Short mmCIF file of C-alpha atoms in Angstrom, two decimals:
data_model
loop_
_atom_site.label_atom_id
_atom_site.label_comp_id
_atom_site.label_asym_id
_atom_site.label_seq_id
_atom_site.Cartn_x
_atom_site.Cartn_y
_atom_site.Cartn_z
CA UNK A 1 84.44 160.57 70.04
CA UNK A 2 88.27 159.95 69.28
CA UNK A 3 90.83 159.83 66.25
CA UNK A 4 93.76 157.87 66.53
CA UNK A 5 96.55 157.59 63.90
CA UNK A 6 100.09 155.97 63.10
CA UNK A 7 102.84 157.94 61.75
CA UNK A 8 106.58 157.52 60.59
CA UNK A 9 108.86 160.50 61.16
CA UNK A 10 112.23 160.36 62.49
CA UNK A 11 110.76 157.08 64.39
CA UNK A 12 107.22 155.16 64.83
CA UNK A 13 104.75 156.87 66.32
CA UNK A 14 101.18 156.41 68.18
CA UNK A 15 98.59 158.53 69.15
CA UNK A 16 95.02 159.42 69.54
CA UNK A 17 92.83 162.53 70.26
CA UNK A 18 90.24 161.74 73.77
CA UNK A 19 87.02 163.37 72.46
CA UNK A 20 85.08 163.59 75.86
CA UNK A 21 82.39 165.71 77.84
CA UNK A 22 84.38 164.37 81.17
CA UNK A 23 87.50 162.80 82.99
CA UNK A 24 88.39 159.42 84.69
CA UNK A 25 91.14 161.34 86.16
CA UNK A 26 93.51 159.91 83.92
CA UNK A 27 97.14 159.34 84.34
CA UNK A 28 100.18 158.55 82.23
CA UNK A 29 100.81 154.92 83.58
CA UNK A 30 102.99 152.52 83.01
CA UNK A 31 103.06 149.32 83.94
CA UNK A 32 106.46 147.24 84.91
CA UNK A 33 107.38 143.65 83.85
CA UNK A 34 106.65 142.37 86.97
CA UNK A 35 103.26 143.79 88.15
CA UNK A 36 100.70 141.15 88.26
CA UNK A 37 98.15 141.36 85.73
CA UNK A 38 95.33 139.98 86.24
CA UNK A 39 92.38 138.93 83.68
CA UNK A 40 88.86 137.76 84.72
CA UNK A 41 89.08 134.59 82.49
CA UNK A 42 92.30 134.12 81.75
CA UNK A 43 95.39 133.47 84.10
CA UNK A 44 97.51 135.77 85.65
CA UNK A 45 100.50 137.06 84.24
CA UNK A 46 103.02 137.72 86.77
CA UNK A 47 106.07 138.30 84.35
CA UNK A 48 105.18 140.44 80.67
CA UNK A 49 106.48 143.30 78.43
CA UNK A 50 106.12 146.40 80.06
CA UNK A 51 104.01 148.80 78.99
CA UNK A 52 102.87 152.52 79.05
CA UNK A 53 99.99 154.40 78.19
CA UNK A 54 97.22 156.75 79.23
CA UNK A 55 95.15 154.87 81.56
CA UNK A 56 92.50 155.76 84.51
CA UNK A 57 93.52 153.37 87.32
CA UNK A 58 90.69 151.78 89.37
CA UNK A 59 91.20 149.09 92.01
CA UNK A 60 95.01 149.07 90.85
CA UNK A 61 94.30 148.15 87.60
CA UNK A 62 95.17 150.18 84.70
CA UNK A 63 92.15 150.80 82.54
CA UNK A 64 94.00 151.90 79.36
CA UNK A 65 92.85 153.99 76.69
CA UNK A 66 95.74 154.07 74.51
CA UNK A 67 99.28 152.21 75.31
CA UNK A 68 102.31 151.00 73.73
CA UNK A 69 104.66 147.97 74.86
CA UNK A 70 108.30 148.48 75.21
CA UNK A 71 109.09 146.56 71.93
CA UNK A 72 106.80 149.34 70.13
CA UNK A 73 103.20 147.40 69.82
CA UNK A 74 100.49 150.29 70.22
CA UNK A 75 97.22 150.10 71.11
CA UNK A 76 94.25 152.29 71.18
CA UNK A 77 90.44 151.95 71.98
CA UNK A 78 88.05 154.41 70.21
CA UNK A 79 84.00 154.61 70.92
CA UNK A 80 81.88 152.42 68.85
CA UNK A 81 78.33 152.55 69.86
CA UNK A 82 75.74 150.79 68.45
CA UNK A 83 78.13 148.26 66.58
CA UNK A 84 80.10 146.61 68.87
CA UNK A 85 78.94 143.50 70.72
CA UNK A 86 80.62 140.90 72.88
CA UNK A 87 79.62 137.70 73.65
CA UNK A 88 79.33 135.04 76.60
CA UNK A 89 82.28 133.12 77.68
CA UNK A 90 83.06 130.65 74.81
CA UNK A 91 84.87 127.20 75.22
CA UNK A 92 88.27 126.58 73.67
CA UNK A 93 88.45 130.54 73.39
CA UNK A 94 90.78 132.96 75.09
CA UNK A 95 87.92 134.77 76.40
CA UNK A 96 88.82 138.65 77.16
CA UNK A 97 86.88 141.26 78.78
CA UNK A 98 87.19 144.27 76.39
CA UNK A 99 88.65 146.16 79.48
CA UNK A 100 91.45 143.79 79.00
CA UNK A 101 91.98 143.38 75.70
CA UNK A 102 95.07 146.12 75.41
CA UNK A 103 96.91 145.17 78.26
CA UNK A 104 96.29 141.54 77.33
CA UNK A 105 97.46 141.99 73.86
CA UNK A 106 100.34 144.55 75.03
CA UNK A 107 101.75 142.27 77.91
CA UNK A 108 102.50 139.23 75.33
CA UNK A 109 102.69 140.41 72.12
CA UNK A 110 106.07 141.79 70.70
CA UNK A 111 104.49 143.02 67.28
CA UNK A 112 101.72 142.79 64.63
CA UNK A 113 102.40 139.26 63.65
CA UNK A 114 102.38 137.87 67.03
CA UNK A 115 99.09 140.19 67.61
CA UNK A 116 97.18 138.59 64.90
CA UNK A 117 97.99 135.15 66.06
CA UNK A 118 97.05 136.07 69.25
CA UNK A 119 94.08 137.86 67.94
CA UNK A 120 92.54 134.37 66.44
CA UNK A 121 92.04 133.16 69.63
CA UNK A 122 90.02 135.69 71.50
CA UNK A 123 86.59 136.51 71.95
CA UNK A 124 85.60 139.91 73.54
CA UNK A 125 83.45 138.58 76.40
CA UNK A 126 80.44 140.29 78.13
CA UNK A 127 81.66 141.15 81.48
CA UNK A 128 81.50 144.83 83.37
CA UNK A 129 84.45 145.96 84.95
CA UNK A 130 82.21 146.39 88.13
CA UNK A 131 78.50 147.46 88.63
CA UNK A 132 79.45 151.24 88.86
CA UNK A 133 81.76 150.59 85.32
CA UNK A 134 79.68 148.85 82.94
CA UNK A 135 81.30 147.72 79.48
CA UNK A 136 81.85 150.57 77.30
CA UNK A 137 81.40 149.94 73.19
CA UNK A 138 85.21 149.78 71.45
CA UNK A 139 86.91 149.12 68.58
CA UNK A 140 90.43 149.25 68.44
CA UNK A 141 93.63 150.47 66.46
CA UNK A 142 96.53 148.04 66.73
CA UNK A 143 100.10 149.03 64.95
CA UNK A 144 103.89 148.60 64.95
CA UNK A 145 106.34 149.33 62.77
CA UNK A 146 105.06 147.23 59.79
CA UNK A 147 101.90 148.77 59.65
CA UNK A 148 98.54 148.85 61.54
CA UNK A 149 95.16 146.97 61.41
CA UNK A 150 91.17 147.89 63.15
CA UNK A 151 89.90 145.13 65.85
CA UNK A 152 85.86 144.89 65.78
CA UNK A 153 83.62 142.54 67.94
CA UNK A 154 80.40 142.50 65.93
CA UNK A 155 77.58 140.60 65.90
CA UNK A 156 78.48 138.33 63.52
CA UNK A 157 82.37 137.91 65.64
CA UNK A 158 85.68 139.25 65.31
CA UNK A 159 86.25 141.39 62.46
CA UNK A 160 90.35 141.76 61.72
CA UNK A 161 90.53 144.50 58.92
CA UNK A 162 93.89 145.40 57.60
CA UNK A 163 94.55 149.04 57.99
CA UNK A 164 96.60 150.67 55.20
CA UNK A 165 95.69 154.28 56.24
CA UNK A 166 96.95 154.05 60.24
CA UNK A 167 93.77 156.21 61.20
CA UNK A 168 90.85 155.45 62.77
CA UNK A 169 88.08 157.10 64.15
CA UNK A 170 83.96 155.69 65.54
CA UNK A 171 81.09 155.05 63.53
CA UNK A 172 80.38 153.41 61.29
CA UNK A 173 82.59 150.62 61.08
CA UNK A 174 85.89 150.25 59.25
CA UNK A 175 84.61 148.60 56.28
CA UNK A 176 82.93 152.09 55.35
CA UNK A 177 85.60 154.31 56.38
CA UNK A 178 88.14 152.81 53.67
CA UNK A 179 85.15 153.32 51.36
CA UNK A 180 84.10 156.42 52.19
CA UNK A 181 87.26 157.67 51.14
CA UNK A 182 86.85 156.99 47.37
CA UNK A 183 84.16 160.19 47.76
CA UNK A 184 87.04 162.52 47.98
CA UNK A 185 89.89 160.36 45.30
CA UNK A 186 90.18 163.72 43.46
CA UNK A 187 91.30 165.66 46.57
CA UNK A 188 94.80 166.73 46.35
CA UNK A 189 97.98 168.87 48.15
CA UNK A 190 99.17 170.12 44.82
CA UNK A 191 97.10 173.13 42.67
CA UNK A 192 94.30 171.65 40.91
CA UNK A 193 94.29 171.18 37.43
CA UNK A 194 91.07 172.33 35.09
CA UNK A 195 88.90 169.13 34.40
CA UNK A 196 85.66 171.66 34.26
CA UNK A 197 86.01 172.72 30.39
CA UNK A 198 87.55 173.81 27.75
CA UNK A 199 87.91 177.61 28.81
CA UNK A 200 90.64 179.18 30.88
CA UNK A 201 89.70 178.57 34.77
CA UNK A 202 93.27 179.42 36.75
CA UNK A 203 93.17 179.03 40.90
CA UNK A 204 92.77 182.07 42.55
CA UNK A 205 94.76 180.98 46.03
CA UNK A 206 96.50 178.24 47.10
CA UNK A 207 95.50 175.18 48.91
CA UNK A 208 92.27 174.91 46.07
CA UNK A 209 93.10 171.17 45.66
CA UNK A 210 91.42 169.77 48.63
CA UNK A 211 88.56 171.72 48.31
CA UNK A 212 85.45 169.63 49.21
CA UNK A 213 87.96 168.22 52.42
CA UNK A 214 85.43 167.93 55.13
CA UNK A 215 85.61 170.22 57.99
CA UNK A 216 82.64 169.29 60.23
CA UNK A 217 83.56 166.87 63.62
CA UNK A 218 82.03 163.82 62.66
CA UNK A 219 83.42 160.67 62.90
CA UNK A 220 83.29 160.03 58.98
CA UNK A 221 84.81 163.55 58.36
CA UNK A 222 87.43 163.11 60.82
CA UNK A 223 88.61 160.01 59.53
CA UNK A 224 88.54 161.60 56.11
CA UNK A 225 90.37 164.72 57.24
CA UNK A 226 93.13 162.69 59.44
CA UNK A 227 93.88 160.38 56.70
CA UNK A 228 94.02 163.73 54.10
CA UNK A 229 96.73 165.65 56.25
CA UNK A 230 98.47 162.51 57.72
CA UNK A 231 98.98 161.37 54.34
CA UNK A 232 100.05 164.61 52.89
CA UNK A 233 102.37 165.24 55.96
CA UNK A 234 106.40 166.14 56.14
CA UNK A 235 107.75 166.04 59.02
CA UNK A 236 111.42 166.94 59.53
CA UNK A 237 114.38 164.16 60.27
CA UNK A 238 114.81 165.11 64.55
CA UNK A 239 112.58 164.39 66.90
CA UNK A 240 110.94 167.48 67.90
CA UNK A 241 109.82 168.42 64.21
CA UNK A 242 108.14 164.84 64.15
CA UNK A 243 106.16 165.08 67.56
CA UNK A 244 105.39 168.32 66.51
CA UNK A 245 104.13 167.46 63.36
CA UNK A 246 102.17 164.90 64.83
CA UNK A 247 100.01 167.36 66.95
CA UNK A 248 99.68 168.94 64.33
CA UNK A 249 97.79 166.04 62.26
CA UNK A 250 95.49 165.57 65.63
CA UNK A 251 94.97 169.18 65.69
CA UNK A 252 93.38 169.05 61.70
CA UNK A 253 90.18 167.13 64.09
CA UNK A 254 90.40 168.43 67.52
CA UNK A 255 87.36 169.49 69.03
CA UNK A 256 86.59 172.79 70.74
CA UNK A 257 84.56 173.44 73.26
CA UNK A 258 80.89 174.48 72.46
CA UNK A 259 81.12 172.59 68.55
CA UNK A 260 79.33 169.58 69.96
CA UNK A 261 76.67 170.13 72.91
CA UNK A 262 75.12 167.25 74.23
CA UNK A 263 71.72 166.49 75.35
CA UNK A 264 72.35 167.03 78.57
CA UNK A 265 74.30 170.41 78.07
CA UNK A 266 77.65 169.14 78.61
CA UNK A 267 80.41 169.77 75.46
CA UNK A 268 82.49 167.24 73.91
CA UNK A 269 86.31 168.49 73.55
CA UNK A 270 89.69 166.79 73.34
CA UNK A 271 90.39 165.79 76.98
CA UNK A 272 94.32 165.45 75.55
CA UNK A 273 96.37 164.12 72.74
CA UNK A 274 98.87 162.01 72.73
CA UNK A 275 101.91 160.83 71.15
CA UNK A 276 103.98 157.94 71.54
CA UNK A 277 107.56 157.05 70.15
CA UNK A 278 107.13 153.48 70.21
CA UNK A 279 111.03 152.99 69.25
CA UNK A 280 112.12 155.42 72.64
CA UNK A 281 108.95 154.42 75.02
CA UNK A 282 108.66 158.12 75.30
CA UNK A 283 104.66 159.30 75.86
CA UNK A 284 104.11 162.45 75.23
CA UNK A 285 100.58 164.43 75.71
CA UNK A 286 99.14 168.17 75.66
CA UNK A 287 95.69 168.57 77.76
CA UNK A 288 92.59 170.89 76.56
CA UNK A 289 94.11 173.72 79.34
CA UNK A 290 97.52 173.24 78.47
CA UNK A 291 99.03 173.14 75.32
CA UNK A 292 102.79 172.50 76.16
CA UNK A 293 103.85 169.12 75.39
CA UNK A 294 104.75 166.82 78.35
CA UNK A 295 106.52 163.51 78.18
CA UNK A 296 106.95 160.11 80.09
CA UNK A 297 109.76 158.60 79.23
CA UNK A 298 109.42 154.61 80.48
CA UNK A 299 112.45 153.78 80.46
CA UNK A 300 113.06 156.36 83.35
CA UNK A 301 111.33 154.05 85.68
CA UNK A 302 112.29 150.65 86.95
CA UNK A 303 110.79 148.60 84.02
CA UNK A 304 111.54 145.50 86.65
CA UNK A 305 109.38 146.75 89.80
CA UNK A 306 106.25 145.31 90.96
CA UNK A 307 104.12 148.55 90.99
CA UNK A 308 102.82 150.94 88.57
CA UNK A 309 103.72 154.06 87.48
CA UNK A 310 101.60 157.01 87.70
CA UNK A 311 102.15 160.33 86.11
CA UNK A 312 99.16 163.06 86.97
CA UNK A 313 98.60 165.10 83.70
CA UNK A 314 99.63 168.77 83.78
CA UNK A 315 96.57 170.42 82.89
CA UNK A 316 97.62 174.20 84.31
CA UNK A 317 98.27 176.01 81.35
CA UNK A 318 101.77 176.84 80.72
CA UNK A 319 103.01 180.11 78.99
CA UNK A 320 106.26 181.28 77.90
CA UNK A 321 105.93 185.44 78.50
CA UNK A 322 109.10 186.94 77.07
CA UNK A 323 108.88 190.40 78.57
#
């Protein structure tokens, strides 16, 4: 499972948590204006935006998880079993395969406005990447600078919800999340004040008004917990206190090794985190082993080549020892 979130500090930025019991070998990719992108329905697009993102790359096609475009459009894709659905190819549609759908929207979309448009005209079709990479269940988390809105193929077709918390998490589906939130309206960052009676009740520690916050790792707590501290959050005006502050938000609903055991013994943890300027193109990440942030910084590579861009993720844990 996964939480992804928006934030404003000294610029825009992006990110998600990967909430996974294995790898894809994963790299920091990006992808130039000129690389042919291909799309099983759809025509090629041989000139785009570029583009860079976390992204396992199979057959020379990046397979992105989470990814912004160099005019600061992000995109993430977070687990959603059970709800999503995709459909066969549709006439007079721009039919995607959901293994598309962020480079697709990434590559010709400059911002939110142009994404919705764009958005109106696709379905998410049913079509495996290849027999050993069947179609995984999504929903997405689309932003810019303006805001951010959640992307679900359901049964009953594309559901376009406007996002006014930038967070999202899995299950259920977004419709709950926002709701689910009025079960914790009385939560606050300030000391509480006495609503019990009429008698003298005075906090004994600080931190007393989010009490009832929920601390467990499921996808409705998370989502209540990451909207909670991303809310509540000050950052400072540079850019280090912002990327730092932004780890810390992910790290309110990181998971841990040996919290969530599967059935079939594995553990779920946070494979990495990430965090994107979208204003600078700079990707920046931490891994489970390592928590020392790295960066990618797109416009370091030749945003005009006909190649991609692959950065393997330092996992080795790195560690300052002063004496």
């Amino acid at each position: 499972m996964c939480t992804a979130i928006t934030y404003k500090g000294k610029d825009n930025y992006f990110g998600r948590t990967l909430d996974i019991e294995y790898s894809y070998n994963e790299t920091v990719t990006i992808t130039p204006r000129n690389f042919s992108l291909s799309f099983r329905k759809m025509n090629s697009l041989k000139k785009h935006y570029a583009i860079i993102g976390m992204a396992a790359v199979v057959d020379n096609y990046p397979l992105y998880y989470d990814a912004a475009n160099e005019y600061g459009l992000s995109v993430a894709g977070l687990h959603f079993p059970e709800n999503a659905h995709y459909f066969p190819e549709k006439a007079n549609k721009d039919n995607i395969a959901p293994f598309e759908f962020i480079p697709f929207i990434l590559s010709s979309c400059k911002n939110l406005d142009e994404a919705r448009k764009c958005l109106s005209k696709i379905s998410l079709c049913r079509i495996n990447f290849s027999d050993e990479l069947p179609l995984t269940p999504m929903h997405w988390l689309i932003a810019d600078h303006s805001g951010s809105i959640t992307v679900e193929s359901v049964m009953d077709g594309l559901k376009i919800y406007e996002n006014p918390v930038g967070v999202l998490t899995n299950n259920p589906t977004f419709d709950y999340h926002i709701t689910h939130l009025c079960d914790y309206i009385n939560l606050t960052h300030t000391p509480p004040e006495n609503r019990f009676a009429d008698i003298n009740l005075t906090p004994y520690s600080r931190g007393m008004g989010a009490i009832g916050l929920p601390g467990d790792l499921s996808s409705a707590s998370r989502f209540v917990r990451a909207a909670f501290v991303k809310l509540n959050s000050v950052a400072g005006d540079d850019e280090n206190s912002s990327i730092s502050q932004f780890f810390h938000i992910l790290g309110a609903v990181e998971q841990q090794r040996g919290c969530v055991k599967l059935p079939d013994g594995s553990y779920e943890i946070t494979e990495y985190t990430s965090c994107i300027n979208t204003d600078k193109g700079i990707y920046y990440y931490t891994t489970y082993e390592n928590n020392c942030i790295s960066a990618v910084n797109m416009h370091n590579a030749n945003l005009d080549s006909t190649n991609l861009y692959s950065y393997p993720l330092v996992k080795k844990q790195i560690i300052n020892r002063q004496n």
